[in-house]
């Protein structure tokens, strides 16, 4: 496999760090699980203070991020951003590997 690339915008890093403090956690786990109407859903967890042997550990501006080895293929080249508007605020995954996403934008294939 080519070199794994995953990006997080500065605004998303700021929000993730704020959430880590609220959750009293040391790192964030980002991944993909099989679910949702399109096949896969993104996962962001804050209660993950120790990496497992299946995790790859990355650091973004002092933010420790764990990504399990099964999610690597589906997340390669993805950018995690945070969007805030009057209608909806939340994390947004911009994934070049997704060929389809459901209408709500919560799952992909």
PDB file of C-alpha atoms in Angstrom:
ATOM      1  CA  UNK A   1       0.000   0.000   0.000  1.00  0.00           C
ATOM      2  CA  UNK A   2       1.133   3.526  -0.714  1.00  0.00           C
ATOM      3  CA  UNK A   3       1.963   5.832   2.163  1.00  0.00           C
ATOM      4  CA  UNK A   4      -1.114   6.498   4.308  1.00  0.00           C
ATOM      5  CA  UNK A   5      -2.330  10.091   4.264  1.00  0.00           C
ATOM      6  CA  UNK A   6      -4.942  11.566   6.573  1.00  0.00           C
ATOM      7  CA  UNK A   7      -5.529  15.253   7.145  1.00  0.00           C
ATOM      8  CA  UNK A   8      -7.279  17.249   9.860  1.00  0.00           C
ATOM      9  CA  UNK A   9      -8.046  20.945   9.425  1.00  0.00           C
ATOM     10  CA  UNK A  10      -6.894  23.384  12.086  1.00  0.00           C
ATOM     11  CA  UNK A  11     -10.493  24.108  13.112  1.00  0.00           C
ATOM     12  CA  UNK A  12     -11.264  20.391  13.499  1.00  0.00           C
ATOM     13  CA  UNK A  13      -8.096  19.956  15.611  1.00  0.00           C
ATOM     14  CA  UNK A  14      -9.261  22.784  17.868  1.00  0.00           C
ATOM     15  CA  UNK A  15     -12.696  21.178  18.347  1.00  0.00           C
ATOM     16  CA  UNK A  16     -11.183  17.714  18.928  1.00  0.00           C
ATOM     17  CA  UNK A  17      -8.816  19.111  21.572  1.00  0.00           C
ATOM     18  CA  UNK A  18     -11.707  20.877  23.317  1.00  0.00           C
ATOM     19  CA  UNK A  19     -13.700  17.629  23.321  1.00  0.00           C
ATOM     20  CA  UNK A  20     -10.735  15.687  24.722  1.00  0.00           C
ATOM     21  CA  UNK A  21     -10.593  18.039  27.709  1.00  0.00           C
ATOM     22  CA  UNK A  22     -14.361  17.665  28.276  1.00  0.00           C
ATOM     23  CA  UNK A  23     -14.080  13.862  28.089  1.00  0.00           C
ATOM     24  CA  UNK A  24     -10.906  13.748  30.216  1.00  0.00           C
ATOM     25  CA  UNK A  25      -9.197  11.678  27.513  1.00  0.00           C
ATOM     26  CA  UNK A  26      -5.663  11.755  26.118  1.00  0.00           C
ATOM     27  CA  UNK A  27      -6.317  10.839  22.497  1.00  0.00           C
ATOM     28  CA  UNK A  28      -9.019  10.466  19.902  1.00  0.00           C
ATOM     29  CA  UNK A  29      -9.814   7.326  17.927  1.00  0.00           C
ATOM     30  CA  UNK A  30     -10.998   7.815  14.351  1.00  0.00           C
ATOM     31  CA  UNK A  31     -12.245   4.924  12.295  1.00  0.00           C
ATOM     32  CA  UNK A  32     -14.884   3.292  10.165  1.00  0.00           C
ATOM     33  CA  UNK A  33     -17.448   0.668  11.111  1.00  0.00           C
ATOM     34  CA  UNK A  34     -19.822  -1.361   9.011  1.00  0.00           C
ATOM     35  CA  UNK A  35     -23.261   0.233   9.416  1.00  0.00           C
ATOM     36  CA  UNK A  36     -25.550   2.879   8.015  1.00  0.00           C
ATOM     37  CA  UNK A  37     -27.656   2.804   4.899  1.00  0.00           C
ATOM     38  CA  UNK A  38     -24.638   3.083   2.574  1.00  0.00           C
ATOM     39  CA  UNK A  39     -22.439   0.429   4.213  1.00  0.00           C
ATOM     40  CA  UNK A  40     -19.919   2.247   6.448  1.00  0.00           C
ATOM     41  CA  UNK A  41     -20.101   4.958   9.091  1.00  0.00           C
ATOM     42  CA  UNK A  42     -17.348   7.153  10.488  1.00  0.00           C
ATOM     43  CA  UNK A  43     -16.455   6.859  14.159  1.00  0.00           C
ATOM     44  CA  UNK A  44     -14.862   9.406  16.490  1.00  0.00           C
ATOM     45  CA  UNK A  45     -14.242   8.234  20.080  1.00  0.00           C
ATOM     46  CA  UNK A  46     -12.652  10.129  22.945  1.00  0.00           C
ATOM     47  CA  UNK A  47     -12.274   7.423  25.610  1.00  0.00           C
ATOM     48  CA  UNK A  48      -9.153   5.790  24.164  1.00  0.00           C
ATOM     49  CA  UNK A  49      -6.153   6.546  26.304  1.00  0.00           C
ATOM     50  CA  UNK A  50      -4.071   3.548  25.257  1.00  0.00           C
ATOM     51  CA  UNK A  51      -3.409   2.384  21.714  1.00  0.00           C
ATOM     52  CA  UNK A  52      -3.901  -1.292  20.939  1.00  0.00           C
ATOM     53  CA  UNK A  53      -1.606  -3.416  18.790  1.00  0.00           C
ATOM     54  CA  UNK A  54      -4.075  -2.856  15.919  1.00  0.00           C
ATOM     55  CA  UNK A  55      -3.765   0.943  16.052  1.00  0.00           C
ATOM     56  CA  UNK A  56      -1.570   3.287  14.096  1.00  0.00           C
ATOM     57  CA  UNK A  57      -0.716   6.426  16.077  1.00  0.00           C
ATOM     58  CA  UNK A  58      -0.535   9.862  14.447  1.00  0.00           C
ATOM     59  CA  UNK A  59       0.005  13.324  15.825  1.00  0.00           C
ATOM     60  CA  UNK A  60      -1.530  16.517  14.470  1.00  0.00           C
ATOM     61  CA  UNK A  61      -0.431  19.724  16.208  1.00  0.00           C
ATOM     62  CA  UNK A  62      -0.059  17.916  19.587  1.00  0.00           C
ATOM     63  CA  UNK A  63      -3.309  15.985  19.041  1.00  0.00           C
ATOM     64  CA  UNK A  64      -2.797  12.230  19.393  1.00  0.00           C
ATOM     65  CA  UNK A  65      -4.972  10.290  16.922  1.00  0.00           C
ATOM     66  CA  UNK A  66      -5.423   6.514  16.780  1.00  0.00           C
ATOM     67  CA  UNK A  67      -6.646   4.808  13.602  1.00  0.00           C
ATOM     68  CA  UNK A  68      -7.143   1.043  13.547  1.00  0.00           C
ATOM     69  CA  UNK A  69      -5.475  -0.896  10.756  1.00  0.00           C
ATOM     70  CA  UNK A  70      -8.828  -1.976   9.234  1.00  0.00           C
ATOM     71  CA  UNK A  71      -9.922   1.648   8.741  1.00  0.00           C
ATOM     72  CA  UNK A  72      -6.663   2.728   7.088  1.00  0.00           C
ATOM     73  CA  UNK A  73      -7.658   1.609   3.578  1.00  0.00           C
ATOM     74  CA  UNK A  74     -11.037   3.366   3.719  1.00  0.00           C
ATOM     75  CA  UNK A  75      -9.629   6.574   5.238  1.00  0.00           C
ATOM     76  CA  UNK A  76      -6.529   7.001   3.071  1.00  0.00           C
ATOM     77  CA  UNK A  77      -6.477  10.510   1.612  1.00  0.00           C
ATOM     78  CA  UNK A  78      -9.383  11.687   3.791  1.00  0.00           C
ATOM     79  CA  UNK A  79      -9.625  15.142   5.355  1.00  0.00           C
ATOM     80  CA  UNK A  80     -11.511  15.638   8.619  1.00  0.00           C
ATOM     81  CA  UNK A  81     -13.054  19.080   8.938  1.00  0.00           C
ATOM     82  CA  UNK A  82     -15.536  20.738  11.270  1.00  0.00           C
ATOM     83  CA  UNK A  83     -18.389  22.781   9.823  1.00  0.00           C
ATOM     84  CA  UNK A  84     -20.510  25.151  11.849  1.00  0.00           C
ATOM     85  CA  UNK A  85     -23.691  26.747  10.534  1.00  0.00           C
ATOM     86  CA  UNK A  86     -27.123  27.793  11.749  1.00  0.00           C
ATOM     87  CA  UNK A  87     -28.648  24.565  10.445  1.00  0.00           C
ATOM     88  CA  UNK A  88     -26.041  22.003  11.459  1.00  0.00           C
ATOM     89  CA  UNK A  89     -22.650  21.788  13.112  1.00  0.00           C
ATOM     90  CA  UNK A  90     -20.368  18.779  13.198  1.00  0.00           C
ATOM     91  CA  UNK A  91     -17.422  16.918  11.827  1.00  0.00           C
ATOM     92  CA  UNK A  92     -17.277  16.320   8.098  1.00  0.00           C
ATOM     93  CA  UNK A  93     -15.173  13.629   6.436  1.00  0.00           C
ATOM     94  CA  UNK A  94     -14.043  14.516   2.921  1.00  0.00           C
ATOM     95  CA  UNK A  95     -13.164  11.076   1.608  1.00  0.00           C
ATOM     96  CA  UNK A  96     -11.893  10.579  -1.954  1.00  0.00           C
ATOM     97  CA  UNK A  97     -12.482   6.809  -1.590  1.00  0.00           C
ATOM     98  CA  UNK A  98     -16.235   7.132  -1.017  1.00  0.00           C
ATOM     99  CA  UNK A  99     -18.157   6.257  -4.153  1.00  0.00           C
ATOM    100  CA  UNK A 100     -21.587   6.837  -2.610  1.00  0.00           C
ATOM    101  CA  UNK A 101     -22.948   8.536   0.503  1.00  0.00           C
ATOM    102  CA  UNK A 102     -26.454   8.418   1.894  1.00  0.00           C
ATOM    103  CA  UNK A 103     -28.766  11.413   1.905  1.00  0.00           C
ATOM    104  CA  UNK A 104     -28.046  12.271   5.550  1.00  0.00           C
ATOM    105  CA  UNK A 105     -24.286  12.194   4.902  1.00  0.00           C
ATOM    106  CA  UNK A 106     -23.623   9.896   7.856  1.00  0.00           C
ATOM    107  CA  UNK A 107     -22.612   6.778   5.915  1.00  0.00           C
ATOM    108  CA  UNK A 108     -20.746   5.924   2.724  1.00  0.00           C
ATOM    109  CA  UNK A 109     -19.580   3.097   0.497  1.00  0.00           C
TER     110      UNK A 109
END
